[in-house]
Short mmCIF file of C-alpha atoms and ligand atoms in Angstrom, two decimals:
data_model
loop_
_atom_site.label_atom_id
_atom_site.label_comp_id
_atom_site.label_asym_id
_atom_site.label_seq_id
_atom_site.Cartn_x
_atom_site.Cartn_y
_atom_site.Cartn_z
CA MET G 1 73.72 171.04 121.45
CA LYS G 2 73.63 167.95 123.68
CA SER G 3 74.90 168.83 127.13
CA TYR G 4 77.68 166.43 128.07
CA HIS G 5 78.57 165.67 131.68
CA ALA G 6 82.24 165.91 132.67
CA LEU G 7 83.34 164.59 136.05
CA ILE G 8 86.62 165.94 137.46
CA ILE G 9 88.52 164.08 140.19
CA GLY G 10 90.54 166.49 142.38
CA GLY G 11 89.81 169.94 143.75
CA GLY G 12 93.22 171.56 143.49
CA GLY G 13 94.05 174.50 141.23
CA THR G 14 94.20 172.18 138.20
CA GLY G 15 90.73 170.71 138.78
CA GLY G 16 89.31 174.15 139.58
CA ALA G 17 90.75 175.71 136.43
CA LEU G 18 89.37 172.82 134.37
CA ALA G 19 85.90 173.19 135.92
CA HIS G 20 86.05 176.90 134.99
CA ASP G 21 87.09 176.20 131.40
CA LEU G 22 84.56 173.39 130.77
CA ALA G 23 81.69 175.32 132.39
CA LEU G 24 82.41 178.27 130.08
CA ARG G 25 82.29 175.87 127.10
CA GLY G 26 78.76 174.83 128.11
CA LEU G 27 79.41 171.40 129.66
CA LYS G 28 77.69 170.12 132.79
CA VAL G 29 80.54 169.84 135.29
CA THR G 30 80.79 167.92 138.57
CA LEU G 31 84.02 168.01 140.59
CA VAL G 32 84.67 165.61 143.45
CA GLU G 33 87.29 166.31 146.11
CA ARG G 34 88.07 164.02 149.02
CA GLY G 35 88.75 166.94 151.40
CA GLU G 36 88.07 170.68 151.16
CA VAL G 37 88.96 172.38 147.86
CA THR G 38 92.69 173.35 147.74
CA SER G 39 93.48 170.92 150.60
CA GLY G 40 96.10 169.09 148.50
CA THR G 41 99.35 170.62 147.22
CA THR G 42 97.54 173.72 145.96
CA GLY G 43 96.86 175.08 149.44
CA ARG G 44 100.44 174.52 150.59
CA HIS G 45 102.76 175.96 147.97
CA HIS G 46 105.00 179.04 148.20
CA GLY G 47 102.57 181.44 146.60
CA LEU G 48 104.89 182.47 143.79
CA LEU G 49 103.47 183.50 140.42
CA HIS G 50 106.46 182.27 138.45
CA SER G 51 108.02 184.48 135.80
CA GLY G 52 109.69 181.30 134.51
CA GLY G 53 113.15 182.63 135.45
CA ARG G 54 113.85 179.63 137.70
CA TYR G 55 113.48 177.30 134.69
CA ALA G 56 114.93 179.48 131.92
CA VAL G 57 118.29 177.70 131.70
CA LYS G 58 117.45 174.00 131.96
CA ASP G 59 113.67 173.64 131.53
CA LYS G 60 112.73 176.09 128.78
CA GLU G 61 109.36 174.49 127.96
CA SER G 62 108.21 175.13 131.52
CA ALA G 63 109.75 178.63 131.56
CA VAL G 64 107.77 179.63 128.45
CA GLU G 65 104.54 178.21 129.94
CA CYS G 66 105.14 180.21 133.14
CA ILE G 67 105.73 183.60 131.51
CA GLU G 68 102.74 183.16 129.18
CA GLU G 69 100.41 182.27 132.05
CA ASN G 70 101.93 184.93 134.34
CA LEU G 71 100.84 187.59 131.82
CA ILE G 72 97.36 186.08 131.23
CA LEU G 73 96.55 185.62 134.94
CA ARG G 74 97.44 189.23 135.78
CA LYS G 75 94.70 190.26 133.30
CA VAL G 76 91.96 187.76 134.20
CA MET G 77 92.52 187.78 137.99
CA PRO G 78 93.00 191.47 138.79
CA GLY G 79 93.80 192.12 142.45
CA THR G 80 95.06 188.58 143.13
CA PHE G 81 98.78 189.28 142.91
CA GLU G 82 101.17 191.48 144.78
CA GLU G 83 103.01 192.71 141.69
CA ASN G 84 106.32 192.98 143.51
CA ASP G 85 108.70 191.42 140.91
CA GLY G 86 111.61 189.19 141.84
CA LEU G 87 115.38 189.45 142.06
CA PHE G 88 117.90 186.75 141.18
CA VAL G 89 120.86 187.61 143.41
CA ALA G 90 124.52 186.73 142.77
CA ILE G 91 126.63 186.51 145.94
CA THR G 92 129.63 184.53 144.65
CA GLU G 93 131.75 184.72 141.47
CA GLU G 94 130.20 181.38 140.45
CA ASP G 95 126.75 182.99 140.70
CA VAL G 96 127.96 185.88 138.50
CA GLU G 97 129.17 183.34 135.94
CA TYR G 98 125.68 181.70 136.00
CA SER G 99 124.00 185.08 135.52
CA ARG G 100 125.18 185.12 131.87
CA LEU G 101 123.43 181.80 131.17
CA PHE G 102 120.43 183.02 133.15
CA ILE G 103 119.95 186.25 131.17
CA GLU G 104 120.49 184.37 127.90
CA GLY G 105 117.90 181.74 128.91
CA CYS G 106 115.37 184.37 129.97
CA THR G 107 115.80 186.21 126.66
CA ASP G 108 115.25 182.95 124.72
CA CYS G 109 112.04 182.31 126.69
CA GLY G 110 110.63 185.85 126.40
CA ILE G 111 111.15 186.71 130.08
CA PRO G 112 112.15 190.38 130.50
CA THR G 113 115.24 191.01 132.66
CA HIS G 114 116.77 194.16 134.13
CA GLN G 115 120.26 193.96 135.61
CA LEU G 116 120.90 195.94 138.81
CA THR G 117 124.20 196.86 140.41
CA ARG G 118 124.91 195.88 144.00
CA GLU G 119 124.07 199.42 145.15
CA GLN G 120 120.79 199.59 143.21
CA ALA G 121 119.64 196.22 144.57
CA LEU G 122 120.58 197.07 148.17
CA ALA G 123 118.73 200.36 147.89
CA ILE G 124 115.46 198.50 147.21
CA GLU G 125 116.17 195.40 149.34
CA PRO G 126 118.41 196.54 152.24
CA ASN G 127 118.31 193.10 153.99
CA LEU G 128 120.23 191.43 151.15
CA SER G 129 123.66 189.99 152.00
CA PRO G 130 126.60 192.41 152.07
CA ASN G 131 128.30 189.82 149.79
CA LEU G 132 125.87 190.73 147.02
CA ILE G 133 127.64 191.32 143.69
CA LEU G 134 124.74 191.93 141.28
CA ALA G 135 121.03 191.22 140.85
CA VAL G 136 118.66 190.65 137.93
CA GLN G 137 115.03 191.78 138.17
CA ILE G 138 112.32 189.56 136.63
CA PRO G 139 108.46 189.68 136.67
CA ASP G 140 107.77 187.26 139.54
CA ALA G 141 104.79 188.09 141.79
CA THR G 142 103.30 186.88 145.06
CA MET G 143 99.84 185.37 145.63
CA ASP G 144 97.76 183.79 148.35
CA ALA G 145 97.87 180.17 147.15
CA MET G 146 94.30 179.30 148.22
CA ARG G 147 92.60 182.52 147.19
CA MET G 148 94.13 182.43 143.71
CA ALA G 149 92.72 178.94 143.07
CA LEU G 150 89.38 179.87 144.64
CA ARG G 151 88.79 182.39 141.85
CA PHE G 152 88.59 179.45 139.39
CA PHE G 153 86.15 177.65 141.71
CA ALA G 154 84.04 180.76 142.33
CA THR G 155 83.65 181.53 138.63
CA ALA G 156 82.97 177.91 137.68
CA LYS G 157 80.30 177.66 140.41
CA HIS G 158 78.65 180.84 139.13
CA ASN G 159 78.57 179.22 135.65
CA GLY G 160 76.85 176.08 136.93
CA ALA G 161 79.65 173.71 137.99
CA GLU G 162 78.88 171.57 141.03
CA PHE G 163 81.49 170.85 143.71
CA LYS G 164 81.17 167.80 145.93
CA THR G 165 83.70 168.15 148.75
CA TYR G 166 84.60 165.45 151.28
CA THR G 167 83.69 163.04 148.49
CA GLU G 168 86.40 160.53 147.68
CA VAL G 169 86.61 158.41 144.55
CA LEU G 170 86.98 154.77 145.62
CA ASP G 171 86.84 153.23 142.18
CA VAL G 172 86.22 154.04 138.54
CA GLU G 173 83.22 152.38 136.85
CA LYS G 174 83.83 150.76 133.44
CA THR G 175 81.72 149.00 130.84
CA GLY G 176 84.01 147.07 128.54
CA GLY G 177 86.82 149.46 127.75
CA THR G 178 84.77 152.61 128.46
CA VAL G 179 84.77 154.57 131.71
CA THR G 180 81.18 155.43 132.66
CA GLY G 181 81.53 157.12 136.04
CA VAL G 182 82.98 156.84 139.54
CA ARG G 183 82.06 155.18 142.81
CA VAL G 184 82.44 157.64 145.68
CA VAL G 185 82.06 157.78 149.42
CA ASP G 186 80.68 160.90 151.10
CA HIS G 187 82.86 161.21 154.21
CA ARG G 188 80.22 163.26 156.04
CA SER G 189 77.43 160.68 155.74
CA GLY G 190 79.56 157.57 155.15
CA LYS G 191 77.28 156.72 152.17
CA GLU G 192 78.63 155.27 148.94
CA SER G 193 77.12 156.06 145.53
CA VAL G 194 77.90 156.04 141.81
CA ILE G 195 78.10 159.21 139.73
CA ASN G 196 77.76 158.60 135.99
CA ALA G 197 79.39 160.88 133.42
CA ASP G 198 80.20 161.06 129.71
CA ILE G 199 83.86 161.64 130.51
CA VAL G 200 85.99 161.40 133.67
CA ILE G 201 89.08 163.56 134.13
CA ASN G 202 91.79 162.65 136.60
CA ALA G 203 93.15 165.92 138.03
CA ALA G 204 94.36 164.41 141.30
CA GLY G 205 97.84 166.01 141.24
CA PRO G 206 100.37 163.83 143.09
CA TRP G 207 97.57 161.26 143.62
CA SER G 208 96.89 160.95 139.87
CA GLY G 209 98.95 157.73 139.72
CA LYS G 210 96.70 156.18 142.39
CA VAL G 211 93.56 157.19 140.47
CA ALA G 212 95.04 155.83 137.22
CA ASP G 213 95.66 152.50 139.01
CA MET G 214 91.88 152.25 139.60
CA VAL G 215 91.40 152.24 135.81
CA GLY G 216 94.43 150.09 135.05
CA VAL G 217 96.27 152.73 133.01
CA GLU G 218 99.74 154.16 133.47
CA VAL G 219 100.48 157.75 134.54
CA PRO G 220 104.23 158.25 135.03
CA ILE G 221 103.86 160.46 138.07
CA ARG G 222 106.59 161.00 140.66
CA PRO G 223 105.22 162.68 143.81
CA SER G 224 108.12 164.94 144.80
CA PRO G 225 107.85 166.71 148.16
CA GLY G 226 109.60 169.86 149.25
CA VAL G 227 109.90 171.52 152.68
CA MET G 228 108.99 175.16 153.31
CA LEU G 229 109.84 177.33 156.30
CA ALA G 230 107.80 180.39 157.34
CA LEU G 231 109.46 183.06 159.46
CA GLU G 232 107.83 186.00 161.17
CA GLY G 233 108.50 189.37 159.61
CA ARG G 234 108.79 190.50 156.04
CA LEU G 235 112.51 190.29 155.31
CA CYS G 236 112.11 191.36 151.68
CA ASN G 237 109.41 192.95 149.55
CA MET G 238 110.40 191.30 146.28
CA VAL G 239 110.75 187.55 145.68
CA ILE G 240 114.44 186.80 146.29
CA ASN G 241 115.95 183.91 144.28
CA ARG G 242 119.56 182.69 144.35
CA MET G 243 121.39 183.05 141.02
CA THR G 244 122.20 179.32 140.80
CA PRO G 245 120.70 176.23 139.15
CA SER G 246 117.63 175.01 141.13
CA GLY G 247 118.68 173.89 144.58
CA ASP G 248 117.62 173.70 148.22
CA GLY G 249 116.62 176.95 149.94
CA ASP G 250 117.10 179.06 146.83
CA ILE G 251 114.03 181.30 147.25
CA VAL G 252 112.50 183.64 149.84
CA VAL G 253 108.89 184.68 149.15
CA PRO G 254 107.34 187.56 151.12
CA GLN G 255 103.84 186.44 152.13
CA ARG G 256 101.72 189.01 154.00
CA GLY G 257 103.80 189.65 157.17
CA LEU G 258 105.87 186.48 156.76
CA SER G 259 108.89 185.32 154.78
CA VAL G 260 108.64 181.81 153.31
CA ILE G 261 111.88 180.00 152.43
CA GLY G 262 111.85 177.00 150.11
CA THR G 263 112.42 174.39 149.14
CA SER G 264 113.96 170.93 149.08
CA SER G 265 113.19 168.00 146.80
CA TRP G 266 112.95 164.23 147.10
CA VAL G 267 110.61 161.57 145.71
CA VAL G 268 108.07 159.34 147.50
CA ASP G 269 105.72 156.54 146.47
CA ASP G 270 102.83 157.64 148.69
CA PRO G 271 101.76 161.33 148.58
CA ASP G 272 99.87 160.80 151.87
CA ASN G 273 103.10 160.00 153.67
CA LEU G 274 105.61 162.81 153.17
CA GLY G 275 107.26 163.45 156.54
CA LEU G 276 109.07 166.68 157.46
CA PRO G 277 112.82 165.99 157.65
CA SER G 278 114.44 168.28 160.24
CA ASP G 279 117.70 168.49 158.26
CA HIS G 280 115.68 170.02 155.39
CA ILE G 281 114.39 172.75 157.71
CA GLU G 282 117.97 173.51 158.79
CA LYS G 283 118.97 173.62 155.11
CA MET G 284 116.33 176.33 154.52
CA TYR G 285 117.94 178.46 157.25
CA ALA G 286 121.47 177.75 156.02
CA GLU G 287 120.82 178.59 152.37
CA GLY G 288 118.31 181.36 153.05
CA GLU G 289 120.72 183.27 155.30
CA LYS G 290 123.30 183.34 152.50
CA MET G 291 120.92 185.64 150.58
CA ILE G 292 119.32 187.41 153.58
CA PRO G 293 121.38 187.13 156.80
CA ALA G 294 118.38 188.18 158.99
CA VAL G 295 116.81 184.78 158.19
CA ARG G 296 118.78 183.11 161.00
CA LYS G 297 117.42 185.36 163.75
CA ALA G 298 113.81 185.75 162.53
CA PRO G 299 111.23 184.03 164.80
CA PHE G 300 110.02 180.64 163.56
CA ARG G 301 106.35 180.50 162.51
CA ALA G 302 105.86 177.14 160.75
CA ALA G 303 107.40 174.45 158.58
CA TRP G 304 105.56 172.02 156.31
CA SER G 305 105.94 169.81 153.27
CA ALA G 306 103.88 169.30 150.13
CA ALA G 307 104.30 167.08 147.07
CA ARG G 308 104.77 168.26 143.49
CA PRO G 309 103.05 166.14 140.84
CA LEU G 310 106.08 165.68 138.59
CA ILE G 311 106.09 163.62 135.43
CA GLY G 312 109.02 161.28 135.12
CA PRO G 313 110.38 157.75 135.13
CA ARG G 314 110.36 155.62 138.28
CA GLY G 315 114.18 155.80 138.48
CA ALA G 316 114.08 159.53 139.29
CA ASP G 317 116.12 160.38 142.32
CA THR G 318 115.44 163.74 143.91
CA GLY G 319 112.89 165.25 141.54
CA ARG G 320 115.25 168.15 140.70
CA GLU G 321 116.08 166.54 137.36
CA LEU G 322 112.40 166.35 136.31
CA SER G 323 110.73 169.01 134.16
CA ARG G 324 108.00 171.24 135.64
CA THR G 325 105.99 171.06 132.44
CA PHE G 326 102.55 169.39 132.26
CA LYS G 327 101.01 166.64 130.16
CA CYS G 328 97.49 165.60 129.25
CA PHE G 329 97.07 161.84 128.71
CA ASP G 330 94.19 160.47 126.61
CA HIS G 331 94.17 156.85 127.73
CA VAL G 332 92.50 155.70 124.52
CA ASP G 333 96.01 154.63 123.45
CA GLU G 334 95.90 152.09 126.31
CA GLY G 335 92.48 150.78 125.21
CA VAL G 336 90.41 152.90 127.64
CA GLU G 337 87.77 155.36 126.35
CA GLY G 338 86.20 158.17 128.36
CA PHE G 339 89.12 158.81 130.70
CA VAL G 340 91.72 161.59 130.54
CA THR G 341 94.50 162.58 132.97
CA ILE G 342 96.04 166.03 133.42
CA THR G 343 99.10 166.26 135.64
CA GLY G 344 102.50 167.90 136.20
CA GLY G 345 102.81 171.68 135.84
CA LYS G 346 102.68 174.48 138.42
CA ALA G 347 99.98 176.46 140.18
CA THR G 348 101.06 179.25 137.82
CA THR G 349 100.18 177.15 134.75
CA ALA G 350 96.82 175.73 135.97
CA ARG G 351 94.80 177.79 133.46
CA GLY G 352 96.98 176.66 130.53
CA MET G 353 96.79 173.03 131.72
CA ALA G 354 93.01 173.33 131.83
CA GLU G 355 92.86 174.81 128.33
CA ALA G 356 94.91 171.94 126.87
CA THR G 357 92.79 169.35 128.69
CA ALA G 358 89.45 170.94 127.82
CA ASN G 359 90.55 170.94 124.15
CA VAL G 360 91.11 167.17 124.37
CA VAL G 361 87.82 166.60 126.23
CA CYS G 362 85.79 168.66 123.73
CA GLN G 363 87.45 167.01 120.78
CA LYS G 364 86.62 163.56 122.21
CA LEU G 365 82.97 164.51 122.83
CA GLY G 366 82.58 166.34 119.52
CA VAL G 367 81.86 169.65 121.25
CA ASP G 368 82.76 172.67 119.14
CA ALA G 369 83.35 175.43 121.72
CA PRO G 370 86.50 177.57 121.90
CA CYS G 371 88.42 178.27 125.09
CA ARG G 372 87.42 181.60 126.71
CA THR G 373 89.57 181.59 129.84
CA ARG G 374 92.25 183.86 128.34
CA GLU G 375 89.76 186.74 128.30
CA VAL G 376 87.01 186.14 130.86
CA VAL G 377 87.76 188.08 134.07
CA MET G 378 87.16 185.88 137.10
CA LEU G 379 84.99 186.54 140.15
CA PRO G 380 86.68 187.34 143.48
CA HIS G 381 87.56 184.35 145.69
CA THR G 382 84.81 185.27 148.17
CA ALA G 383 82.16 184.43 145.54
CA TYR G 384 82.96 180.75 146.06
CA PHE G 385 81.37 180.97 149.51
CA THR G 386 78.61 183.46 148.82
CA GLY G 387 77.56 182.66 145.23
C1 FAD Y 401 107.15 172.71 147.97
C2 FAD Y 401 106.36 173.20 146.78
C3 FAD Y 401 106.35 174.55 146.46
C4 FAD Y 401 105.67 174.98 145.33
N1 FAD Y 401 105.63 176.31 145.04
C5 FAD Y 401 104.96 176.75 143.95
C6 FAD Y 401 104.85 178.13 143.68
O1 FAD Y 401 105.32 178.95 144.45
N2 FAD Y 401 104.21 178.51 142.55
C7 FAD Y 401 103.65 177.61 141.68
O2 FAD Y 401 103.13 178.04 140.65
N3 FAD Y 401 103.68 176.27 141.94
C8 FAD Y 401 104.31 175.83 143.06
N4 FAD Y 401 104.34 174.49 143.35
C9 FAD Y 401 103.66 173.56 142.45
C10 FAD Y 401 102.14 173.58 142.70
O3 FAD Y 401 101.88 173.66 144.08
C11 FAD Y 401 101.48 172.33 142.13
O4 FAD Y 401 101.91 172.10 140.82
C12 FAD Y 401 99.96 172.48 142.12
O5 FAD Y 401 99.49 172.98 143.35
C13 FAD Y 401 99.30 171.14 141.82
O6 FAD Y 401 97.90 171.34 141.79
P1 FAD Y 401 96.94 170.13 141.44
O7 FAD Y 401 95.57 170.66 141.43
O8 FAD Y 401 97.43 169.45 140.20
O9 FAD Y 401 97.17 169.10 142.65
P2 FAD Y 401 96.54 169.19 144.14
O10 FAD Y 401 96.44 170.57 144.63
O11 FAD Y 401 97.31 168.23 144.98
O12 FAD Y 401 95.05 168.66 143.93
C14 FAD Y 401 94.74 167.29 143.78
C15 FAD Y 401 93.53 167.02 144.64
O13 FAD Y 401 93.04 165.70 144.38
C16 FAD Y 401 92.43 165.24 145.57
N5 FAD Y 401 92.29 163.78 145.50
C17 FAD Y 401 93.27 162.85 145.50
N6 FAD Y 401 92.75 161.63 145.41
C18 FAD Y 401 91.40 161.76 145.35
C19 FAD Y 401 90.31 160.84 145.27
N7 FAD Y 401 90.51 159.51 145.22
N8 FAD Y 401 89.05 161.33 145.25
C20 FAD Y 401 88.81 162.67 145.31
N9 FAD Y 401 89.81 163.59 145.40
C21 FAD Y 401 91.10 163.14 145.40
C22 FAD Y 401 93.39 165.70 146.66
O14 FAD Y 401 92.76 165.77 147.93
C23 FAD Y 401 93.82 167.07 146.14
O15 FAD Y 401 93.09 168.15 146.72
C24 FAD Y 401 104.99 174.04 144.50
C25 FAD Y 401 104.97 172.69 144.86
C26 FAD Y 401 105.63 172.28 146.01
C27 FAD Y 401 105.58 170.86 146.40
#
């Protein structure tokens, strides 16, 4: 079989998962990342392995993707997750009303639920609000955002993929309507060079619109930042979600010895210019303390923002209304051959996004190799540095 060369732009979880999938299918893989791997949104998210519960009422496509990948990743990345489950907590009568829609939505999407009384929930999570009325347990889990993604990178590297970090794509090379490679700058040496490839894949997350502009194709990406607040002390052991439609400060994720509250949502044009609005940080305290009153008094550790790569029209307002699903674009429809974009989705769905994209890539190149990432157990994250 001819060995085709695939070049991936972007070293987040999506690019890493794609490198893993394509390397297993026998392709020569090069990934270029302008910073360190996971230095984009991937290294800055909550660290929640979604059960899909958050999306089960209004965004069922994404909810189904999350629960499917949640179950696969537990098998192929043993030891990565704190399998602590999550609770959706109702603290007002309105929340209780929503819990009926929530359980119905979860059932439709194949997400198991277990309803707990106020007393049962307080027995396992004593810091929950005394206003608690009921809680519903779902299979959320906690992860270290960087280490989870590094398992894709480690395994891909072991299978021959090459990672060029601090290497930024400045332009995409084309002959006629066909993409033939990329022009990059190595930020360590300052040297520019061209890397040729049989196919180029844009996995630049919230930057994927900027990369698409280099080729002259359209990717309807809306970079949508959110603010997160880390407090010292583990205020809960399970992931605590508010029993409401998605909103600001509706989740508290226990991370090692910290509690991370998130998040808000707005849209920006430039993912390199997010800002950190102070009123959003205050909102995290205000909403978080409704679920766990100890939030207000816990010592501050850090606050930061990161941008979701959401797919949606330019008119989108806050990003809340946009689906969390993903999409793979084959730009052949726009008259460009040899260039594919994968964007949208969640860290939780990176493997599934990679499978869908690798199917498109292999079909375009005429490579007949099935996806193996549902079964192959990945190397530990440390193998990225030692392997
Ligand atoms: C506030 C917030 C909380 C979230 N919480 C969760 C959560 O708990 N669980 C979950 O599953 N998901 C969560 N998400 C979503 C998740 O973080 C993202 O969907 C995911 O990390 C996107 O990964 P990616 O690889 O597509 O993008 P990125 O991680 O952003 O990777 C893209 C990479 O491309 C690189 N790049 C850009 N331009 C170039 C160029 N020209 N040349 C070379 N490299 C380039 C960037 O440096 C970057 O590293 C959250 C998102 C946000 C914003």
